[in-house]
Coordinates of C-alpha atoms in Angstrom, one line a residue:
X55 CA 26.8 -98.2 -210.1
X56 CA 29.3 -95.4 -210.0
X57 CA 30.9 -94.2 -213.2
X58 CA 34.5 -95.4 -213.6
X59 CA 37.3 -92.9 -213.0
X60 CA 38.5 -91.0 -216.0
X61 CA 41.9 -92.5 -215.7
X62 CA 40.4 -96.0 -216.1
X63 CA 38.4 -95.0 -219.2
X64 CA 41.3 -93.2 -220.8
X65 CA 43.4 -96.4 -220.8
X66 CA 42.1 -97.1 -224.3
X67 CA 44.1 -95.1 -226.8
X68 CA 42.0 -93.0 -229.2
X69 CA 43.3 -94.9 -232.3
X70 CA 42.1 -98.2 -230.7
X71 CA 38.8 -96.8 -229.6
X72 CA 35.7 -98.3 -231.1
X73 CA 33.8 -95.0 -231.0
X74 CA 36.6 -93.3 -232.8
X75 CA 36.7 -95.9 -235.6
X76 CA 32.9 -95.6 -236.0
X77 CA 33.1 -91.8 -236.1
X78 CA 35.9 -92.0 -238.6
X79 CA 34.0 -94.5 -240.8
X80 CA 30.9 -92.3 -240.8
X81 CA 33.0 -89.3 -241.5
X82 CA 34.6 -91.0 -244.5
X83 CA 31.3 -92.2 -245.8
X84 CA 29.8 -88.7 -245.3
X85 CA 32.8 -87.2 -247.2
X86 CA 32.3 -89.6 -250.1
X87 CA 28.6 -89.0 -250.2
X88 CA 29.0 -85.2 -250.1
X89 CA 31.6 -85.3 -252.8
X90 CA 29.5 -87.5 -255.1
X91 CA 26.2 -85.7 -254.5
X92 CA 27.8 -82.2 -254.4
X93 CA 29.7 -82.8 -257.6
X94 CA 26.5 -84.1 -259.2
X95 CA 24.3 -81.3 -258.0
X96 CA 26.9 -78.7 -259.0
X97 CA 27.4 -80.2 -262.4
X98 CA 23.6 -80.3 -263.0
X99 CA 23.2 -76.7 -261.7
X100 CA 26.1 -75.4 -263.9
X101 CA 24.7 -77.2 -266.9
X102 CA 21.3 -75.7 -266.4
X103 CA 22.9 -72.2 -265.9
X104 CA 24.9 -72.8 -269.1
X105 CA 21.8 -73.8 -271.0
X106 CA 20.0 -70.7 -269.7
X107 CA 22.9 -68.5 -270.7
X108 CA 23.0 -70.0 -274.2
X109 CA 19.3 -69.6 -274.5
X110 CA 19.6 -66.0 -273.5
X111 CA 22.4 -65.4 -276.0
X112 CA 20.3 -67.1 -278.8
X113 CA 17.3 -65.0 -277.8
X114 CA 19.2 -61.8 -278.0
X115 CA 20.8 -62.7 -281.3
X116 CA 17.4 -63.7 -282.8
X117 CA 15.8 -60.4 -281.5
X118 CA 18.6 -58.3 -282.9
X119 CA 18.6 -60.1 -286.3
X120 CA 14.8 -59.7 -286.6
X121 CA 14.9 -56.0 -285.6
X122 CA 17.7 -55.2 -288.0
X123 CA 16.2 -57.1 -291.0
X124 CA 12.5 -56.3 -290.6
X125 CA 12.4 -52.9 -288.9
X126 CA 15.8 -51.7 -290.1
X127 CA 17.0 -50.5 -286.7
X128 CA 20.6 -49.6 -286.4
X129 CA 23.2 -51.4 -284.3
X130 CA 23.4 -48.8 -281.7
X131 CA 19.7 -48.7 -281.2
X132 CA 18.9 -52.4 -281.3
X133 CA 16.3 -53.9 -278.8
X134 CA 19.0 -56.1 -277.4
X135 CA 19.7 -53.8 -274.5
X136 CA 23.0 -52.8 -272.9
X137 CA 25.8 -55.3 -271.9
X138 CA 25.8 -57.0 -275.4
X139 CA 28.3 -56.7 -278.2
X140 CA 27.4 -56.9 -281.9
X141 CA 29.1 -56.5 -285.3
X142 CA 27.9 -56.7 -288.9
X143 CA 30.2 -58.7 -291.3
X144 CA 30.0 -58.7 -295.1
X145 CA 30.5 -61.7 -297.3
X146 CA 34.3 -61.2 -297.3
X147 CA 34.6 -61.2 -293.5
X148 CA 35.1 -57.4 -293.2
X149 CA 33.5 -55.6 -290.3
X150 CA 30.9 -53.2 -291.6
X151 CA 29.6 -51.8 -288.4
X152 CA 30.0 -52.5 -284.6
X153 CA 28.6 -51.4 -281.3
X154 CA 30.4 -48.4 -279.8
X155 CA 32.7 -50.4 -277.6
X156 CA 33.9 -52.4 -280.6
X157 CA 34.3 -49.5 -283.1
X158 CA 38.1 -50.2 -283.3
X159 CA 37.3 -53.3 -285.4
X160 CA 35.2 -51.4 -288.1
X161 CA 36.5 -51.4 -291.7
X162 CA 38.9 -54.2 -290.8
X163 CA 39.0 -58.0 -291.1
X164 CA 36.9 -59.8 -288.5
X165 CA 39.3 -60.9 -285.7
X166 CA 37.2 -63.6 -284.0
X167 CA 36.5 -66.0 -286.8
X168 CA 35.6 -69.5 -285.6
X169 CA 35.8 -68.6 -281.9
X170 CA 32.9 -69.4 -279.6
X171 CA 34.4 -67.6 -276.6
X172 CA 36.5 -64.4 -276.8
X173 CA 37.9 -61.9 -274.3
X174 CA 36.2 -58.5 -274.5
X175 CA 37.2 -55.5 -272.3
X176 CA 38.8 -57.8 -269.8
X177 CA 35.9 -60.3 -269.5
X178 CA 35.1 -63.6 -271.2
X179 CA 32.2 -63.5 -273.6
X180 CA 30.3 -66.2 -275.5
X181 CA 29.5 -65.6 -279.2
X182 CA 27.0 -66.6 -281.9
X183 CA 26.1 -65.5 -285.4
X184 CA 22.9 -65.0 -287.4
X185 CA 22.5 -64.6 -291.2
X186 CA 21.0 -61.2 -292.3
X187 CA 19.8 -62.3 -295.7
X188 CA 21.5 -60.0 -298.2
X189 CA 23.1 -57.8 -295.6
X190 CA 25.7 -60.3 -294.4
X191 CA 26.2 -61.8 -291.0
X192 CA 25.3 -60.6 -287.5
X193 CA 27.9 -61.4 -284.8
X194 CA 26.6 -61.2 -281.2
X195 CA 28.7 -61.7 -278.0
X196 CA 27.3 -61.8 -274.4
X197 CA 29.6 -61.4 -271.4
X198 CA 29.9 -64.5 -269.1
X199 CA 30.7 -62.6 -265.9
X200 CA 27.6 -63.8 -264.1
X201 CA 28.1 -67.4 -265.2
X202 CA 31.8 -67.4 -264.1
X203 CA 30.8 -65.9 -260.7
X204 CA 28.2 -68.6 -260.3
X205 CA 30.8 -71.4 -261.1
X206 CA 33.2 -69.9 -258.6
X207 CA 30.6 -69.6 -255.9
X208 CA 29.4 -73.2 -256.4
X209 CA 33.0 -74.5 -256.3
X210 CA 33.8 -72.5 -253.1
X211 CA 30.6 -73.8 -251.5
X212 CA 31.4 -77.4 -252.4
X213 CA 35.0 -77.1 -251.1
X214 CA 33.7 -75.5 -247.9
X215 CA 31.3 -78.4 -247.4
X216 CA 34.0 -80.9 -248.0
X217 CA 36.2 -79.3 -245.4
X218 CA 33.7 -78.4 -242.7
X219 CA 31.3 -81.3 -242.8
X220 CA 33.8 -84.1 -242.1
X221 CA 35.2 -82.2 -239.2
X222 CA 31.7 -81.7 -237.7
X223 CA 30.8 -85.3 -238.5
X224 CA 33.9 -86.5 -236.7
X225 CA 33.2 -84.4 -233.6
X226 CA 29.5 -85.3 -233.5
X227 CA 30.2 -89.0 -234.3
X228 CA 32.7 -89.1 -231.4
X229 CA 30.2 -87.6 -229.0
X230 CA 27.3 -89.7 -230.1
X231 CA 29.5 -92.9 -230.0
X232 CA 30.6 -92.0 -226.5
X233 CA 27.0 -91.7 -225.4
X234 CA 25.9 -94.8 -227.2
X235 CA 28.8 -97.0 -226.0
X236 CA 29.0 -95.7 -222.4
X237 CA 27.2 -98.8 -221.1
X238 CA 29.8 -101.0 -222.9
X239 CA 32.7 -99.1 -221.4
X240 CA 31.3 -99.3 -217.9
X241 CA 30.7 -103.1 -218.4
X242 CA 34.3 -103.4 -219.6
X243 CA 35.6 -101.7 -216.4
X244 CA 33.4 -103.9 -214.3
X245 CA 34.6 -107.0 -216.1
X246 CA 38.2 -106.0 -215.4
X247 CA 37.4 -106.0 -211.6
X248 CA 35.8 -109.4 -211.6
X249 CA 37.9 -111.8 -209.5
X250 CA 37.8 -115.3 -211.1
X251 CA 38.5 -117.0 -207.8
X252 CA 35.2 -115.7 -206.4
X253 CA 31.7 -116.2 -207.6
X254 CA 31.5 -114.8 -211.2
X255 CA 29.5 -111.5 -211.2
X256 CA 27.2 -110.5 -214.0
X257 CA 27.4 -107.3 -216.0
X258 CA 24.7 -104.6 -215.6
X259 CA 22.4 -104.3 -218.6
X260 CA 21.5 -100.9 -220.2
X261 CA 17.9 -99.8 -220.3
X262 CA 17.9 -99.7 -224.1
X263 CA 17.5 -103.0 -225.8
X264 CA 20.0 -102.4 -228.5
X265 CA 23.1 -104.2 -229.8
X266 CA 25.0 -103.3 -226.7
X267 CA 22.2 -104.8 -224.5
X268 CA 22.3 -108.0 -226.6
X269 CA 26.1 -108.2 -226.3
X270 CA 26.1 -107.8 -222.5
X271 CA 23.3 -110.2 -222.1
X272 CA 25.2 -112.8 -224.1
X273 CA 28.3 -112.2 -222.0
X274 CA 26.2 -112.6 -218.8
X275 CA 24.9 -116.0 -220.1
X276 CA 28.5 -116.9 -220.9
X277 CA 29.7 -116.0 -217.4
X278 CA 26.9 -118.1 -215.9
X279 CA 27.9 -121.1 -218.0
X280 CA 31.6 -120.6 -217.1
X281 CA 30.7 -120.5 -213.4
X282 CA 28.7 -123.7 -213.8
X283 CA 31.6 -125.4 -215.6
X284 CA 34.1 -124.2 -213.0
X285 CA 31.9 -125.6 -210.2
X286 CA 31.6 -128.9 -211.9
X287 CA 35.3 -129.1 -212.6
X288 CA 36.1 -128.3 -208.9
X289 CA 33.6 -130.9 -207.8
X290 CA 35.0 -133.5 -210.1
X291 CA 38.6 -132.6 -209.1
X292 CA 37.7 -132.9 -205.4
X293 CA 36.1 -136.3 -206.0
X294 CA 39.2 -137.5 -207.9
X295 CA 41.5 -136.3 -205.2
X296 CA 39.3 -137.9 -202.5
X297 CA 39.3 -141.2 -204.3
X298 CA 43.1 -141.0 -204.7
X299 CA 43.8 -139.9 -201.1
X300 CA 43.0 -143.1 -199.3
X301 CA 45.0 -145.5 -201.5
X302 CA 48.0 -143.1 -201.5
X303 CA 47.9 -142.9 -197.8
X304 CA 48.0 -146.7 -197.5
X305 CA 50.7 -147.0 -200.1
X306 CA 52.8 -144.3 -198.5
X307 CA 52.6 -146.0 -195.1
X308 CA 53.4 -149.4 -196.6
X309 CA 56.4 -148.1 -198.4
X310 CA 57.6 -146.3 -195.3
X311 CA 57.6 -149.5 -193.3
X312 CA 59.2 -151.4 -196.1
X313 CA 62.0 -148.8 -196.4
X314 CA 62.6 -149.1 -192.7
X315 CA 63.0 -152.9 -193.0
X316 CA 65.2 -152.9 -196.1
X317 CA 67.7 -150.7 -197.8
X318 CA 66.6 -151.6 -201.3
X319 CA 67.0 -148.4 -203.4
X320 CA 63.9 -149.2 -205.4
X321 CA 61.8 -149.3 -202.3
X322 CA 63.3 -145.9 -201.2
X323 CA 62.6 -144.5 -204.6
X324 CA 59.0 -145.7 -204.6
X325 CA 58.5 -144.1 -201.2
X326 CA 59.8 -140.8 -202.6
X327 CA 57.4 -141.2 -205.5
X328 CA 54.5 -141.8 -203.1
X329 CA 55.5 -138.6 -201.3
X330 CA 55.5 -136.8 -204.6
X331 CA 52.0 -138.1 -205.4
X332 CA 50.7 -137.2 -202.0
X333 CA 51.8 -133.6 -202.3
X334 CA 50.4 -133.5 -205.9
X335 CA 47.0 -134.5 -204.5
X336 CA 47.3 -131.9 -201.9
X337 CA 48.0 -129.3 -204.6
X338 CA 45.0 -130.5 -206.6
X339 CA 42.8 -130.4 -203.5
X340 CA 44.0 -126.8 -202.8
X341 CA 43.1 -125.9 -206.4
X342 CA 39.7 -127.5 -206.1
X343 CA 38.9 -125.7 -202.9
X344 CA 40.3 -122.3 -204.0
X345 CA 42.4 -119.8 -202.1
X346 CA 39.5 -118.4 -200.0
X347 CA 38.9 -121.8 -198.4
X348 CA 42.5 -122.2 -197.3
X349 CA 42.7 -122.2 -193.5
X350 CA 45.7 -121.3 -191.5
X351 CA 46.7 -122.8 -188.1
X352 CA 49.3 -120.5 -186.6
X353 CA 52.1 -122.0 -184.6
X354 CA 55.4 -120.8 -183.2
X355 CA 58.0 -123.4 -184.2
X356 CA 61.8 -123.6 -184.4
X357 CA 63.3 -123.0 -187.8
X358 CA 65.3 -126.3 -187.4
X359 CA 62.0 -128.2 -187.2
X360 CA 61.0 -126.8 -190.6
X361 CA 64.4 -127.6 -192.0
X362 CA 64.3 -131.2 -190.8
X363 CA 60.9 -131.7 -192.5
X364 CA 62.1 -130.3 -195.8
X365 CA 65.3 -132.3 -195.6
X366 CA 63.3 -135.5 -195.4
X367 CA 60.9 -134.6 -198.1
X368 CA 63.4 -133.3 -200.7
X369 CA 66.9 -134.9 -200.1
X370 CA 70.1 -133.3 -201.3
X371 CA 69.3 -129.7 -200.3
X372 CA 72.0 -127.4 -199.1
X373 CA 70.7 -125.2 -196.3
X374 CA 72.4 -121.8 -195.6
X375 CA 71.6 -118.9 -193.4
X376 CA 70.5 -118.7 -189.8
X377 CA 68.2 -121.6 -188.9
X378 CA 68.5 -121.1 -185.1
X379 CA 65.5 -118.8 -184.7
X380 CA 61.8 -119.2 -184.4
X381 CA 59.0 -119.0 -187.0
X382 CA 55.4 -117.9 -186.7
X383 CA 53.5 -119.8 -189.4
X384 CA 51.3 -122.7 -190.3
X385 CA 53.9 -125.4 -190.4
X386 CA 52.1 -127.7 -192.7
X387 CA 51.2 -125.0 -195.2
X388 CA 54.7 -123.4 -195.2
X389 CA 56.3 -126.9 -195.5
X390 CA 54.0 -127.5 -198.5
X391 CA 55.0 -124.2 -200.2
X392 CA 58.8 -124.6 -199.6
X393 CA 58.6 -128.3 -200.6
X394 CA 57.0 -127.3 -203.9
X395 CA 59.7 -124.8 -204.6
X396 CA 62.5 -127.2 -203.7
X397 CA 61.0 -130.1 -205.7
X398 CA 60.8 -127.8 -208.8
X399 CA 64.4 -126.7 -208.2
X400 CA 65.6 -130.3 -207.8
X401 CA 63.8 -131.3 -211.0
X402 CA 65.4 -128.4 -212.9
X403 CA 68.9 -128.9 -211.5
X404 CA 69.0 -132.6 -212.3
X405 CA 70.8 -135.4 -210.3
X406 CA 74.2 -133.7 -210.6
X407 CA 72.9 -130.1 -209.8
X408 CA 72.7 -128.2 -206.6
X409 CA 69.7 -126.7 -204.8
X410 CA 70.2 -124.2 -202.0
X411 CA 67.7 -122.9 -199.5
X412 CA 68.8 -119.8 -197.6
X413 CA 67.0 -118.3 -194.5
X414 CA 67.5 -114.7 -193.6
X415 CA 65.6 -112.9 -190.8
X416 CA 65.3 -109.3 -190.0
X417 CA 63.0 -107.4 -187.6
X418 CA 60.4 -106.9 -190.4
X419 CA 60.7 -110.0 -192.7
X420 CA 61.7 -113.6 -192.8
X421 CA 63.0 -114.5 -196.3
X422 CA 63.4 -117.9 -197.8
X423 CA 65.5 -118.0 -201.0
X424 CA 65.6 -121.1 -203.2
X425 CA 68.3 -121.3 -205.9
X426 CA 69.2 -124.0 -208.3
X427 CA 71.9 -124.7 -210.9
X428 CA 69.5 -125.5 -213.7
X429 CA 68.9 -123.6 -216.9
X430 CA 66.7 -121.0 -215.4
X431 CA 63.1 -119.9 -216.1
X432 CA 61.9 -119.5 -219.7
X433 CA 61.8 -115.7 -220.2
X434 CA 58.7 -115.9 -222.3
X435 CA 56.6 -117.2 -219.3
X436 CA 57.2 -114.3 -216.9
X437 CA 54.5 -114.1 -214.2
X438 CA 52.5 -116.8 -216.0
X439 CA 54.8 -119.3 -214.2
X440 CA 52.6 -118.9 -211.1
X441 CA 49.4 -119.7 -213.0
X442 CA 47.9 -123.2 -212.5
X443 CA 49.2 -125.9 -215.0
X444 CA 51.9 -123.6 -216.3
X445 CA 55.3 -125.2 -215.9
X446 CA 58.8 -124.6 -217.0
X447 CA 60.3 -127.7 -215.5
X448 CA 58.0 -130.5 -216.6
X449 CA 55.9 -130.7 -213.4
X450 CA 52.2 -130.5 -213.1
X451 CA 52.3 -126.7 -212.9
X452 CA 50.4 -126.5 -209.6
X453 CA 53.2 -126.2 -207.1
X454 CA 54.1 -122.6 -207.8
X455 CA 50.5 -121.5 -207.9
X456 CA 49.8 -123.1 -204.5
X457 CA 53.0 -121.8 -203.0
X458 CA 52.1 -118.2 -203.9
X459 CA 48.6 -118.7 -202.4
X460 CA 50.2 -120.0 -199.2
X461 CA 52.6 -117.0 -199.1
X462 CA 49.7 -114.7 -199.6
X463 CA 47.6 -116.1 -196.7
X464 CA 50.6 -115.7 -194.5
X465 CA 50.7 -112.0 -195.4
X466 CA 53.8 -112.5 -197.5
X467 CA 54.9 -112.6 -201.1
X468 CA 56.5 -115.1 -203.6
X469 CA 58.5 -113.9 -206.5
X470 CA 60.5 -115.7 -209.1
X471 CA 63.2 -115.0 -211.6
X472 CA 66.7 -116.0 -212.7
X473 CA 69.7 -115.5 -210.4
X474 CA 72.6 -113.3 -211.7
X475 CA 75.0 -116.3 -211.5
X476 CA 72.6 -118.5 -213.4
X477 CA 69.7 -120.8 -212.6
X478 CA 66.3 -120.0 -211.2
X479 CA 65.7 -118.2 -208.0
X480 CA 62.5 -117.9 -205.9
X481 CA 62.1 -115.6 -202.9
X482 CA 59.3 -116.3 -200.4
X483 CA 59.0 -113.5 -197.8
X484 CA 56.9 -113.6 -194.7
X485 CA 56.3 -110.8 -192.2
X486 CA 58.6 -110.8 -189.2
X487 CA 57.5 -111.2 -185.6
X488 CA 58.5 -108.9 -182.8
X489 CA 57.4 -110.8 -179.7
X490 CA 56.0 -109.0 -176.6
X491 CA 53.5 -109.6 -173.9
X492 CA 50.5 -109.1 -176.2
X493 CA 52.0 -111.3 -178.9
X494 CA 52.8 -114.1 -176.4
X495 CA 49.2 -114.0 -175.2
X496 CA 47.8 -114.1 -178.7
X497 CA 50.1 -117.0 -179.7
X498 CA 49.0 -119.0 -176.6
X499 CA 45.4 -118.4 -177.5
X500 CA 46.1 -119.5 -181.1
X501 CA 47.9 -122.6 -180.0
X502 CA 45.2 -123.5 -177.5
X503 CA 42.5 -123.0 -180.2
X504 CA 44.4 -125.2 -182.6

């Protein structure tokens, strides 16, 4: 099966796309997981680094205190190494001695009392103290430059992951979703092309037996059941119409003879009702058979003949236009289509309303225009007015559907709407006929075959 055109696939907006929603959900989930896990890992890492830094500071302080007390080493020569600050305080809080970089605090009150972190030489430093027996107190400070750099690096890495990972997840998720749902998109395009008036086609199944495979298989089983139900409905409808046809034919003939013998208005009305039921059964039969089974018998007839038949079937119609020409059509089918339009118009206009049928002919088209003085078509129906069993005038809802089918098999069209001056308006257009030698010969062949 060929892949659908890009324009067909692009008809689904990205914000309504299933693969976009899936990619977005996975992206948000990934963002939440990365945030929680990243913050947890970073907090654990920084806590461990802080513990290691504190352990290093305590170790340096213990080593310095031990070296000063037991071995009597001076502050400037302590085994603590470089990059560490120390001061000796007496019992009164005076600085007795300090490392060279802190000599400005010697012989002065201790400035960092009670502070665990202090700024030294433009850098933060963490402090601790140790008792030196009778000598006083040892104050030790260790710069936190490495710890601060580690915190900043971890924070930058986490922010970068929170920015880059969702974007990558969205792109990858969109691509993976497009590949995974490609079979579903192709099935949707094929389903759009299924003609319900024909035999219902099944959708192709993907090779992978995943959720998409299960969905399409379920849809195929549903389509098979729908086709079986439609076949049973058409069969039942055909049987009902067949059972009604014979009694209605007898009833129509009896009422016609009775109306000829008497002028009783009730008999005339009953004859019109019998005509109405006869045409309704024809519409039902047409619905049961379907459009493809509708046969056309072409004849070349005077327009006045068609007008006379319509005048008898739907009394009270005003005919306008030029009815002096000839028409190439199936007289029975065209009469059925126009009769359906006129009957709906008469029903909508009411007893005191007007119904007009205008005929206009050009070299290319023959146009029948039906107008009524009724309230017009409900705007919410739109094109649904031509669907079976959809009615805006209280009828069975079959007439307009059958009339459009008849127009279609004649190579014409049927449109409906509201006239500018009010009321409903239906326009049935058939192709015009330019007669010549070849056309005359083909018409004679069609008439002889019929």
